[in-house]
PDB file of C-alpha atoms in Angstrom:
ATOM      1  CA  MET A1435       1.951   7.699  26.377  1.00 36.00           C
ATOM      2  CA  GLY A1436       3.200   6.039  23.174  1.00 41.00           C
ATOM      3  CA  LEU A1437       5.135   7.260  20.209  1.00 39.00           C
ATOM      4  CA  PHE A1438       2.590   9.947  19.330  1.00 42.00           C
ATOM      5  CA  GLY A1439       1.466  10.875  22.825  1.00 42.00           C
ATOM      6  CA  GLY A1440       2.723  14.450  22.480  1.00 42.00           C
ATOM      7  CA  LEU A1441       1.584  14.808  18.899  1.00 46.00           C
ATOM      8  CA  PHE A1442      -2.005  15.739  19.660  1.00 43.00           C
ATOM      9  CA  LYS A1443      -2.765  18.164  22.430  1.00 39.00           C
ATOM     10  CA  GLY A1444      -6.156  18.794  23.908  1.00 40.00           C
ATOM     11  CA  GLY A1445      -9.459  17.937  22.273  1.00 44.00           C
ATOM     12  CA  LYS A1446     -10.527  15.370  19.761  1.00 47.00           C
ATOM     13  CA  ASN A1447     -10.212  17.564  16.665  1.00 47.00           C
ATOM     14  CA  ASP A1448      -6.880  19.199  17.339  1.00 52.00           C
ATOM     15  CA  VAL A1449      -4.562  19.331  14.364  1.00 45.00           C
ATOM     16  CA  LYS A1450      -0.820  19.137  14.793  1.00 50.00           C
ATOM     17  CA  GLU A1451       1.786  18.772  12.106  1.00 47.00           C
ATOM     18  CA  GLU A1452       3.984  15.731  12.509  1.00 50.00           C
ATOM     19  CA  GLU A1453       7.663  15.766  11.695  1.00 39.00           C
ATOM     20  CA  GLY A1454       6.911  14.749   8.105  1.00 54.00           C
ATOM     21  CA  GLY A1455       4.861  17.910   7.676  1.00 71.00           C
ATOM     22  CA  LEU A1456       1.519  16.134   7.509  1.00 82.00           C
ATOM     23  CA  PRO A1457      -1.516  17.836   9.078  1.00 88.00           C
ATOM     24  CA  TRP A1458      -2.746  14.969  11.273  1.00 92.00           C
ATOM     25  CA  ILE A1459      -6.139  15.120  12.942  1.00 95.00           C
ATOM     26  CA  ALA A1460      -6.336  12.892  16.010  1.00 97.00           C
ATOM     27  CA  LEU A1461      -9.057  10.261  15.671  1.00 98.00           C
ATOM     28  CA  ASN A1462      -9.876   9.337  19.243  1.00 97.00           C
ATOM     29  CA  ASP A1463     -13.660   9.382  19.519  1.00 97.00           C
ATOM     30  CA  ARG A1464     -16.276   7.202  17.798  1.00 97.00           C
ATOM     31  CA  GLU A1465     -18.456  10.268  17.243  1.00 97.00           C
ATOM     32  CA  GLN A1466     -15.831  11.580  14.821  1.00 98.00           C
ATOM     33  CA  LEU A1467     -16.803   8.827  12.364  1.00 98.00           C
ATOM     34  CA  ASN A1468     -20.058  10.643  11.564  1.00 97.00           C
ATOM     35  CA  GLU A1469     -18.059  13.827  11.029  1.00 98.00           C
ATOM     36  CA  ILE A1470     -15.686  11.972   8.704  1.00 98.00           C
ATOM     37  CA  LYS A1471     -18.623  10.617   6.685  1.00 98.00           C
ATOM     38  CA  GLU A1472     -20.129  14.101   6.355  1.00 98.00           C
ATOM     39  CA  ARG A1473     -16.823  15.768   5.469  1.00 97.00           C
ATOM     40  CA  SER A1474     -16.164  13.067   2.877  1.00 98.00           C
ATOM     41  CA  LYS A1475     -19.023  14.494   0.809  1.00 97.00           C
ATOM     42  CA  GLU A1476     -16.916  17.625   0.280  1.00 96.00           C
ATOM     43  CA  LYS A1477     -13.408  16.151   0.115  1.00 95.00           C
ATOM     44  CA  PRO A1478     -11.721  12.789   0.724  1.00 96.00           C
ATOM     45  CA  GLN A1479     -11.010  11.742   4.296  1.00 97.00           C
ATOM     46  CA  LEU A1480      -8.024   9.482   4.968  1.00 96.00           C
ATOM     47  CA  ILE A1481      -7.677   7.366   8.100  1.00 97.00           C
ATOM     48  CA  PHE A1482      -4.275   5.957   9.067  1.00 95.00           C
ATOM     49  CA  LYS A1483      -4.575   3.236  11.714  1.00 95.00           C
ATOM     50  CA  HIS A1484      -1.292   2.760  13.557  1.00 94.00           C
ATOM     51  CA  SER A1485      -0.043   0.329  16.172  1.00 91.00           C
ATOM     52  CA  THR A1486       2.444   2.078  18.431  1.00 89.00           C
ATOM     53  CA  THR A1487       3.956  -1.261  19.481  1.00 90.00           C
ATOM     54  CA  CYS A1488       4.521  -2.706  16.012  1.00 90.00           C
ATOM     55  CA  GLY A1489       7.822  -2.183  14.208  1.00 88.00           C
ATOM     56  CA  ILE A1490       6.226  -2.715  10.797  1.00 89.00           C
ATOM     57  CA  SER A1491       3.553  -0.127  11.549  1.00 91.00           C
ATOM     58  CA  ARG A1492       6.224   2.343  12.673  1.00 91.00           C
ATOM     59  CA  MET A1493       8.264   1.738   9.505  1.00 91.00           C
ATOM     60  CA  VAL A1494       5.228   2.142   7.215  1.00 90.00           C
ATOM     61  CA  LEU A1495       4.210   5.333   9.026  1.00 91.00           C
ATOM     62  CA  GLY A1496       7.705   6.755   8.482  1.00 87.00           C
ATOM     63  CA  MET A1497       7.602   5.896   4.795  1.00 88.00           C
ATOM     64  CA  PHE A1498       4.062   7.258   4.466  1.00 85.00           C
ATOM     65  CA  THR A1499       4.943  10.614   6.018  1.00 84.00           C
ATOM     66  CA  GLY A1500       8.019  10.855   3.807  1.00 78.00           C
ATOM     67  CA  ASN A1501       6.259   9.986   0.553  1.00 75.00           C
ATOM     68  CA  TYR A1502       2.952  11.834   0.569  1.00 73.00           C
ATOM     69  CA  PRO A1503       2.844  15.635   0.466  1.00 69.00           C
ATOM     70  CA  PHE A1504      -0.703  16.484   1.574  1.00 72.00           C
ATOM     71  CA  ASN A1505      -2.634  19.650   1.055  1.00 75.00           C
ATOM     72  CA  GLU A1506      -5.420  20.247   3.580  1.00 81.00           C
ATOM     73  CA  ARG A1507      -7.587  21.709   0.806  1.00 83.00           C
ATOM     74  CA  ASN A1508      -7.616  18.324  -0.970  1.00 88.00           C
ATOM     75  CA  ALA A1509      -8.108  15.883   1.923  1.00 93.00           C
ATOM     76  CA  ASP A1510      -8.218  15.517   5.704  1.00 95.00           C
ATOM     77  CA  LEU A1511      -5.786  13.069   7.287  1.00 94.00           C
ATOM     78  CA  TYR A1512      -6.803  11.277  10.493  1.00 97.00           C
ATOM     79  CA  PHE A1513      -4.406   9.377  12.756  1.00 96.00           C
ATOM     80  CA  LEU A1514      -5.746   6.557  14.923  1.00 97.00           C
ATOM     81  CA  ASP A1515      -3.555   5.112  17.686  1.00 96.00           C
ATOM     82  CA  LEU A1516      -4.969   1.596  17.910  1.00 92.00           C
ATOM     83  CA  HIS A1517      -3.760   0.890  21.427  1.00 91.00           C
ATOM     84  CA  ALA A1518      -5.031   4.093  22.948  1.00 96.00           C
ATOM     85  CA  HIS A1519      -8.374   3.914  21.132  1.00 97.00           C
ATOM     86  CA  ARG A1520      -9.252   0.288  20.464  1.00 95.00           C
ATOM     87  CA  ASP A1521     -12.962   1.121  20.694  1.00 96.00           C
ATOM     88  CA  VAL A1522     -12.592   3.648  17.877  1.00 97.00           C
ATOM     89  CA  SER A1523     -10.668   1.121  15.778  1.00 96.00           C
ATOM     90  CA  ASN A1524     -13.471  -1.418  16.258  1.00 95.00           C
ATOM     91  CA  ALA A1525     -16.029   1.247  15.339  1.00 97.00           C
ATOM     92  CA  VAL A1526     -14.085   2.088  12.146  1.00 97.00           C
ATOM     93  CA  ALA A1527     -14.165  -1.582  11.115  1.00 95.00           C
ATOM     94  CA  ALA A1528     -17.887  -1.879  11.820  1.00 96.00           C
ATOM     95  CA  SER A1529     -18.939   1.497  10.449  1.00 96.00           C
ATOM     96  CA  PHE A1530     -16.986   1.225   7.198  1.00 96.00           C
ATOM     97  CA  GLN A1531     -17.332  -2.572   6.822  1.00 95.00           C
ATOM     98  CA  VAL A1532     -13.588  -3.291   6.582  1.00 94.00           C
ATOM     99  CA  VAL A1533     -11.582  -5.988   8.302  1.00 92.00           C
ATOM    100  CA  HIS A1534      -9.262  -4.540  10.955  1.00 90.00           C
ATOM    101  CA  GLN A1535      -5.581  -4.518  10.037  1.00 89.00           C
ATOM    102  CA  SER A1536      -2.555  -2.620  11.268  1.00 90.00           C
ATOM    103  CA  PRO A1537      -1.168  -0.494   9.882  1.00 95.00           C
ATOM    104  CA  GLN A1538      -4.093   0.321   7.656  1.00 94.00           C
ATOM    105  CA  LEU A1539      -5.052   3.194   5.377  1.00 95.00           C
ATOM    106  CA  LEU A1540      -8.668   3.947   4.460  1.00 96.00           C
ATOM    107  CA  VAL A1541      -9.920   6.490   1.921  1.00 96.00           C
ATOM    108  CA  VAL A1542     -13.470   7.712   2.576  1.00 98.00           C
ATOM    109  CA  LYS A1543     -15.513   9.524  -0.081  1.00 97.00           C
ATOM    110  CA  ASN A1544     -19.254  10.238  -0.086  1.00 97.00           C
ATOM    111  CA  GLY A1545     -19.666   8.507   3.268  1.00 97.00           C
ATOM    112  CA  ALA A1546     -18.085   5.181   2.285  1.00 97.00           C
ATOM    113  CA  VAL A1547     -14.658   3.584   2.066  1.00 97.00           C
ATOM    114  CA  VAL A1548     -13.637   3.628  -1.593  1.00 97.00           C
ATOM    115  CA  PHE A1549     -10.205   2.126  -0.974  1.00 95.00           C
ATOM    116  CA  HIS A1550      -8.266   0.518   1.847  1.00 95.00           C
ATOM    117  CA  THR A1551      -4.966  -1.267   2.168  1.00 92.00           C
ATOM    118  CA  SER A1552      -2.536  -2.322   4.829  1.00 91.00           C
ATOM    119  CA  HIS A1553       1.066  -2.987   5.759  1.00 90.00           C
ATOM    120  CA  GLY A1554       3.727  -2.284   3.121  1.00 85.00           C
ATOM    121  CA  ALA A1555       1.133  -1.799   0.376  1.00 87.00           C
ATOM    122  CA  ILE A1556       0.307   1.563   1.977  1.00 89.00           C
ATOM    123  CA  THR A1557       3.556   2.977   0.623  1.00 85.00           C
ATOM    124  CA  GLU A1558       2.663   1.831  -2.913  1.00 85.00           C
ATOM    125  CA  VAL A1559      -0.703   3.632  -3.154  1.00 85.00           C
ATOM    126  CA  ASP A1560      -1.178   6.400  -5.701  1.00 84.00           C
ATOM    127  CA  LEU A1561      -3.309   8.647  -3.520  1.00 85.00           C
ATOM    128  CA  GLU A1562      -3.542  11.290  -6.242  1.00 85.00           C
ATOM    129  CA  ARG A1563      -6.277   9.243  -7.922  1.00 86.00           C
ATOM    130  CA  PHE A1564      -8.516   9.716  -4.864  1.00 85.00           C
ATOM    131  CA  LEU A1565      -7.896  13.418  -4.264  1.00 82.00           C
TER     132      LEU A1565
END
């Protein structure tokens, strides 16, 4: 089931707050990428790609959830479990023309990735400039 197996219940767009208080949206279907592109015309969409078997990914996720207070009015925050949804991860790389990395954070605005980073650099990002 993985570290976040109980985090998202039910359908593909269910939202569940994680311990850090972030309003995660489960990204588990390739069709959601079109939705993300459309929503990004109204507000930024953030995608956090996470490997449930990687200690570095787990550490970065913990730091990310502790450092970024999100407001759902300013951005949507998607969580992608790479092992459970490898096909979606591959589709993200192809659709947004970014090289796959893990962990990885992508910021989508107006249908395109305007910023992406990975590993420890995720915790250094000033996300306010994109919101």
